[in-house]
CSV table of C-alpha atoms in Angstrom, one decimal:
chain,number,residue,atom,x,y,z
A,1,UNK,CA,-37.4,-29.0,22.4
A,2,UNK,CA,-35.3,-27.1,19.3
A,3,UNK,CA,-36.9,-25.5,16.8
A,4,UNK,CA,-36.0,-25.9,12.6
A,5,UNK,CA,-37.0,-22.7,11.2
A,6,UNK,CA,-38.8,-23.1,8.0
A,7,UNK,CA,-40.8,-20.4,6.6
A,8,UNK,CA,-44.6,-21.3,4.8
A,9,UNK,CA,-47.0,-19.4,3.3
A,10,UNK,CA,-49.5,-18.0,6.0
A,11,UNK,CA,-52.4,-19.8,4.5
A,12,UNK,CA,-50.6,-23.6,5.3
A,13,UNK,CA,-49.8,-22.5,9.0
A,14,UNK,CA,-53.2,-21.9,9.3
A,15,UNK,CA,-54.7,-25.2,7.8
A,16,UNK,CA,-52.5,-27.1,9.6
A,17,UNK,CA,-53.0,-25.6,13.2
A,18,UNK,CA,-57.2,-25.9,12.6
A,19,UNK,CA,-56.0,-29.7,12.1
A,20,UNK,CA,-54.1,-30.2,14.8
A,21,UNK,CA,-56.6,-28.0,16.5
A,22,UNK,CA,-59.7,-30.1,15.7
A,23,UNK,CA,-57.5,-33.4,16.7
A,24,UNK,CA,-57.1,-31.9,20.2
A,25,UNK,CA,-60.9,-31.2,20.5
A,26,UNK,CA,-61.2,-34.9,19.6
A,27,UNK,CA,-58.9,-36.5,21.9
A,28,UNK,CA,-60.1,-33.8,24.8
A,29,UNK,CA,-64.0,-35.1,24.1
A,30,UNK,CA,-62.8,-39.1,24.4
A,31,UNK,CA,-60.3,-39.2,26.9
A,32,UNK,CA,-59.0,-36.5,28.1
A,33,UNK,CA,-58.7,-36.5,32.2
A,34,UNK,CA,-57.9,-32.6,32.6
A,35,UNK,CA,-57.8,-29.2,30.8
A,36,UNK,CA,-56.4,-26.2,32.2
A,37,UNK,CA,-55.5,-22.5,30.9
A,38,UNK,CA,-52.0,-21.0,32.1
A,39,UNK,CA,-50.8,-17.3,32.0
A,40,UNK,CA,-47.4,-17.2,31.5
A,41,UNK,CA,-46.0,-14.4,33.9
A,42,UNK,CA,-42.2,-15.2,32.5
A,43,UNK,CA,-39.7,-12.2,31.6
A,44,UNK,CA,-40.8,-11.4,28.0
A,45,UNK,CA,-44.0,-13.8,27.8
A,46,UNK,CA,-47.2,-12.9,29.4
A,47,UNK,CA,-49.5,-15.5,27.3
A,48,UNK,CA,-52.0,-18.1,27.5
A,49,UNK,CA,-51.8,-21.7,27.5
A,50,UNK,CA,-54.2,-24.5,27.1
A,51,UNK,CA,-53.1,-27.9,27.9
A,52,UNK,CA,-55.0,-30.8,27.6
A,53,UNK,CA,-54.0,-33.7,29.4
A,54,UNK,CA,-54.4,-37.4,30.0
A,55,UNK,CA,-53.5,-40.4,32.0
A,56,UNK,CA,-55.0,-43.6,32.1
A,57,UNK,CA,-54.2,-47.2,33.6
A,58,UNK,CA,-55.3,-50.4,32.3
A,59,UNK,CA,-54.3,-54.1,32.8
A,60,UNK,CA,-51.4,-53.5,30.8
A,61,UNK,CA,-49.8,-50.7,31.5
A,62,UNK,CA,-50.3,-47.0,30.7
A,63,UNK,CA,-50.8,-43.6,28.3
A,64,UNK,CA,-50.3,-40.8,29.1
A,65,UNK,CA,-50.6,-37.9,26.4
A,66,UNK,CA,-50.9,-33.8,26.7
A,67,UNK,CA,-51.8,-31.1,24.1
A,68,UNK,CA,-50.5,-27.3,24.7
A,69,UNK,CA,-51.6,-24.6,23.0
A,70,UNK,CA,-49.8,-20.9,23.1
A,71,UNK,CA,-51.4,-18.4,22.5
A,72,UNK,CA,-50.8,-14.3,21.3
A,73,UNK,CA,-46.8,-14.6,21.4
A,74,UNK,CA,-45.3,-11.5,19.8
A,75,UNK,CA,-47.8,-10.2,17.3
A,76,UNK,CA,-49.6,-13.7,16.6
A,77,UNK,CA,-53.4,-13.5,16.9
A,78,UNK,CA,-54.6,-16.7,18.3
A,79,UNK,CA,-52.7,-20.1,18.4
A,80,UNK,CA,-49.0,-19.6,18.4
A,81,UNK,CA,-47.5,-22.5,19.1
A,82,UNK,CA,-48.7,-26.2,19.3
A,83,UNK,CA,-46.8,-29.0,20.8
A,84,UNK,CA,-47.9,-33.2,21.6
A,85,UNK,CA,-46.2,-35.4,23.6
A,86,UNK,CA,-47.9,-39.2,24.0
A,87,UNK,CA,-46.2,-42.2,25.8
A,88,UNK,CA,-47.3,-45.6,26.8
A,89,UNK,CA,-45.7,-48.2,29.1
A,90,UNK,CA,-46.3,-51.8,29.1
A,91,UNK,CA,-45.9,-53.8,32.3
A,92,UNK,CA,-43.0,-56.1,32.8
A,93,UNK,CA,-44.4,-58.8,34.6
A,94,UNK,CA,-45.4,-58.5,38.2
A,95,UNK,CA,-42.3,-56.2,38.8
A,96,UNK,CA,-42.5,-52.0,39.1
A,97,UNK,CA,-40.7,-51.6,36.0
A,98,UNK,CA,-42.4,-50.8,32.3
A,99,UNK,CA,-41.1,-50.7,29.2
A,100,UNK,CA,-41.2,-46.8,28.2
A,101,UNK,CA,-42.4,-45.5,24.5
A,102,UNK,CA,-42.5,-42.0,23.8
A,103,UNK,CA,-43.1,-39.4,20.7
A,104,UNK,CA,-42.4,-35.1,20.8
A,105,UNK,CA,-43.2,-33.3,18.2
A,106,UNK,CA,-45.0,-29.6,17.0
A,107,UNK,CA,-44.9,-26.9,15.4
A,108,UNK,CA,-45.2,-22.8,15.6
A,109,UNK,CA,-45.8,-19.3,13.8
A,110,UNK,CA,-44.3,-16.1,15.2
A,111,UNK,CA,-45.1,-12.3,13.9
A,112,UNK,CA,-43.3,-9.0,14.6
A,113,UNK,CA,-45.2,-6.3,12.7
A,114,UNK,CA,-44.9,-7.5,9.1
A,115,UNK,CA,-42.8,-9.9,9.5
A,116,UNK,CA,-43.8,-13.9,9.9
A,117,UNK,CA,-43.0,-17.0,9.4
A,118,UNK,CA,-43.3,-20.8,10.8
A,119,UNK,CA,-41.0,-22.7,12.7
A,120,UNK,CA,-40.7,-27.4,13.8
A,121,UNK,CA,-39.9,-28.5,16.4
A,122,UNK,CA,-37.7,-31.2,16.2
A,123,UNK,CA,-40.2,-34.6,15.9
A,124,UNK,CA,-38.1,-37.1,19.1
A,125,UNK,CA,-39.0,-40.7,19.8
A,126,UNK,CA,-37.4,-41.9,23.1
A,127,UNK,CA,-37.9,-45.7,24.5
A,128,UNK,CA,-36.3,-47.3,27.4
A,129,UNK,CA,-37.3,-48.3,31.2
A,130,UNK,CA,-40.1,-47.2,33.7
A,131,UNK,CA,-40.0,-47.2,37.8
A,132,UNK,CA,-43.0,-46.3,39.6
A,133,UNK,CA,-44.3,-46.5,42.9
A,134,UNK,CA,-47.2,-45.6,44.0
A,135,UNK,CA,-48.9,-45.4,47.7
A,136,UNK,CA,-51.5,-48.0,49.1
A,137,UNK,CA,-54.3,-45.5,48.6
A,138,UNK,CA,-52.3,-43.1,45.3
A,139,UNK,CA,-52.1,-40.1,47.7
A,140,UNK,CA,-48.5,-39.9,46.2
A,141,UNK,CA,-46.5,-41.8,44.0
A,142,UNK,CA,-43.8,-41.3,41.9
A,143,UNK,CA,-41.8,-42.8,38.3
A,144,UNK,CA,-38.3,-42.4,37.3
A,145,UNK,CA,-37.5,-43.0,33.5
A,146,UNK,CA,-34.3,-44.0,31.7
A,147,UNK,CA,-34.6,-43.4,28.0
A,148,UNK,CA,-32.6,-43.7,24.9
A,149,UNK,CA,-33.9,-40.7,22.8
A,150,UNK,CA,-33.5,-39.8,18.8
A,151,UNK,CA,-34.3,-36.1,17.7
A,152,UNK,CA,-34.8,-35.7,13.8
A,153,UNK,CA,-32.2,-33.8,12.4
A,154,UNK,CA,-30.0,-33.2,15.7
A,155,UNK,CA,-29.2,-35.9,17.6
A,156,UNK,CA,-29.6,-39.6,16.6
A,157,UNK,CA,-28.2,-41.3,19.3
A,158,UNK,CA,-29.2,-39.3,22.8
A,159,UNK,CA,-30.6,-40.0,25.8
A,160,UNK,CA,-33.0,-38.6,28.3
A,161,UNK,CA,-33.3,-38.8,32.5
A,162,UNK,CA,-37.2,-38.0,33.4
A,163,UNK,CA,-39.0,-38.0,37.1
A,164,UNK,CA,-42.6,-37.3,37.7
A,165,UNK,CA,-44.4,-37.1,41.1
A,166,UNK,CA,-47.8,-36.5,42.2
A,167,UNK,CA,-48.7,-35.8,45.8
A,168,UNK,CA,-51.9,-35.0,47.6
A,169,UNK,CA,-52.2,-33.7,50.7
A,170,UNK,CA,-54.8,-31.6,53.4
A,171,UNK,CA,-57.2,-34.2,53.4
A,172,UNK,CA,-57.0,-33.8,49.4
A,173,UNK,CA,-57.6,-30.2,48.9
A,174,UNK,CA,-53.8,-29.5,48.2
A,175,UNK,CA,-51.5,-31.5,45.2
A,176,UNK,CA,-48.2,-31.5,44.3
A,177,UNK,CA,-47.2,-32.4,40.8
A,178,UNK,CA,-44.9,-31.8,38.1
A,179,UNK,CA,-41.8,-33.7,36.0
A,180,UNK,CA,-38.2,-32.9,35.5
A,181,UNK,CA,-36.6,-33.8,32.3
A,182,UNK,CA,-32.7,-33.6,31.3
A,183,UNK,CA,-31.6,-34.4,28.1
A,184,UNK,CA,-28.5,-34.6,25.9
A,185,UNK,CA,-29.4,-32.5,22.8
A,186,UNK,CA,-26.9,-30.0,20.4
A,187,UNK,CA,-28.2,-26.4,20.4
A,188,UNK,CA,-26.3,-23.2,19.0
A,189,UNK,CA,-27.0,-19.8,20.5
A,190,UNK,CA,-24.6,-17.2,18.1
A,191,UNK,CA,-21.4,-18.3,18.2
A,192,UNK,CA,-22.1,-21.0,21.8
A,193,UNK,CA,-22.9,-24.0,21.8
A,194,UNK,CA,-24.6,-26.3,24.4
A,195,UNK,CA,-24.9,-30.0,24.7
A,196,UNK,CA,-27.4,-30.3,27.4
A,197,UNK,CA,-30.9,-29.5,28.4
A,198,UNK,CA,-32.6,-29.0,31.6
A,199,UNK,CA,-36.8,-28.6,32.2
A,200,UNK,CA,-39.0,-28.8,35.4
A,201,UNK,CA,-42.4,-27.4,35.7
A,202,UNK,CA,-43.5,-28.4,39.4
A,203,UNK,CA,-47.6,-27.8,39.8
A,204,UNK,CA,-49.6,-26.5,43.4
A,205,UNK,CA,-53.0,-26.9,43.3
A,206,UNK,CA,-55.9,-26.1,45.3
A,207,UNK,CA,-58.8,-28.5,44.8
A,208,UNK,CA,-62.2,-26.5,45.2
A,209,UNK,CA,-63.5,-30.0,44.4
A,210,UNK,CA,-62.7,-32.8,42.3
A,211,UNK,CA,-63.2,-31.2,39.4
A,212,UNK,CA,-62.4,-27.1,40.1
A,213,UNK,CA,-58.5,-26.2,40.6
A,214,UNK,CA,-56.6,-23.4,40.7
A,215,UNK,CA,-52.8,-22.5,41.3
A,216,UNK,CA,-50.2,-22.8,39.0
A,217,UNK,CA,-46.5,-23.6,37.8
A,218,UNK,CA,-42.9,-23.0,37.8
A,219,UNK,CA,-40.8,-23.7,34.9
A,220,UNK,CA,-37.3,-24.2,35.3
A,221,UNK,CA,-35.7,-24.5,32.2
A,222,UNK,CA,-32.1,-24.5,31.3
A,223,UNK,CA,-31.2,-24.0,27.3
A,224,UNK,CA,-34.9,-25.1,26.2
A,225,UNK,CA,-37.0,-23.7,23.9
A,226,UNK,CA,-34.0,-20.8,22.3
A,227,UNK,CA,-33.0,-19.6,25.8
A,228,UNK,CA,-29.3,-20.2,26.5
A,229,UNK,CA,-28.8,-20.3,30.3
A,230,UNK,CA,-31.6,-20.7,33.0
A,231,UNK,CA,-34.3,-19.1,33.1
A,232,UNK,CA,-37.7,-19.3,35.6
A,233,UNK,CA,-41.2,-18.6,34.9
A,234,UNK,CA,-43.8,-18.5,36.9
A,235,UNK,CA,-48.0,-18.5,35.6
A,236,UNK,CA,-51.5,-19.0,37.4
A,237,UNK,CA,-53.8,-21.5,36.2
A,238,UNK,CA,-57.4,-22.7,36.4
A,239,UNK,CA,-57.8,-26.6,35.6
A,240,UNK,CA,-60.8,-28.4,35.2
A,241,UNK,CA,-60.4,-32.2,36.1
A,242,UNK,CA,-63.6,-34.7,34.4
């Protein structure tokens, strides 16, 4: 996720944030399966993130999306980042393979004292093959994706490798879920350039019942979100599943 910084008037920023918030709440009320609230304990972080997440299988494949909001980064009061991903898989016959299509994008705002502005997260489009496996009782499963990726204004022809997993154990009281992405993206950090990005977010949850969970995740990243090199950022979180 790379940033293109574009300065915008404050009223424009807030109108866009309100619009995305409205769309998120509409989606949440109609389709969402869970909402998570994370407190990020990473170095120089210390802010809240909410995630609305939905996964829905059907006869022809499955649909997944999530919407992230960060709050109070730097001197920003309220929403400081809005990010959206949506993906659709279509089954290829009775095989474990699917065709995968995906869109990613978002924007944010920053403030430091009297200075501030807005930035865009480059739109990205992905397509490729997905291989999925699930246990008969759906207590565990994984998918592996090999994708062609286009990043607006940066990389017309790139790639991404993605792994997604879930594991329910301890009679359903514990869940271990997450994803890992590795992709090609040209980023500039001062006088240095990098070619590849890695991001993984394993999550561990204790399920009090079918609705409430407590746990957290660890963001493990390299050359991601304006940070050169390797960085680890843990969170503590609550989740409500619908």
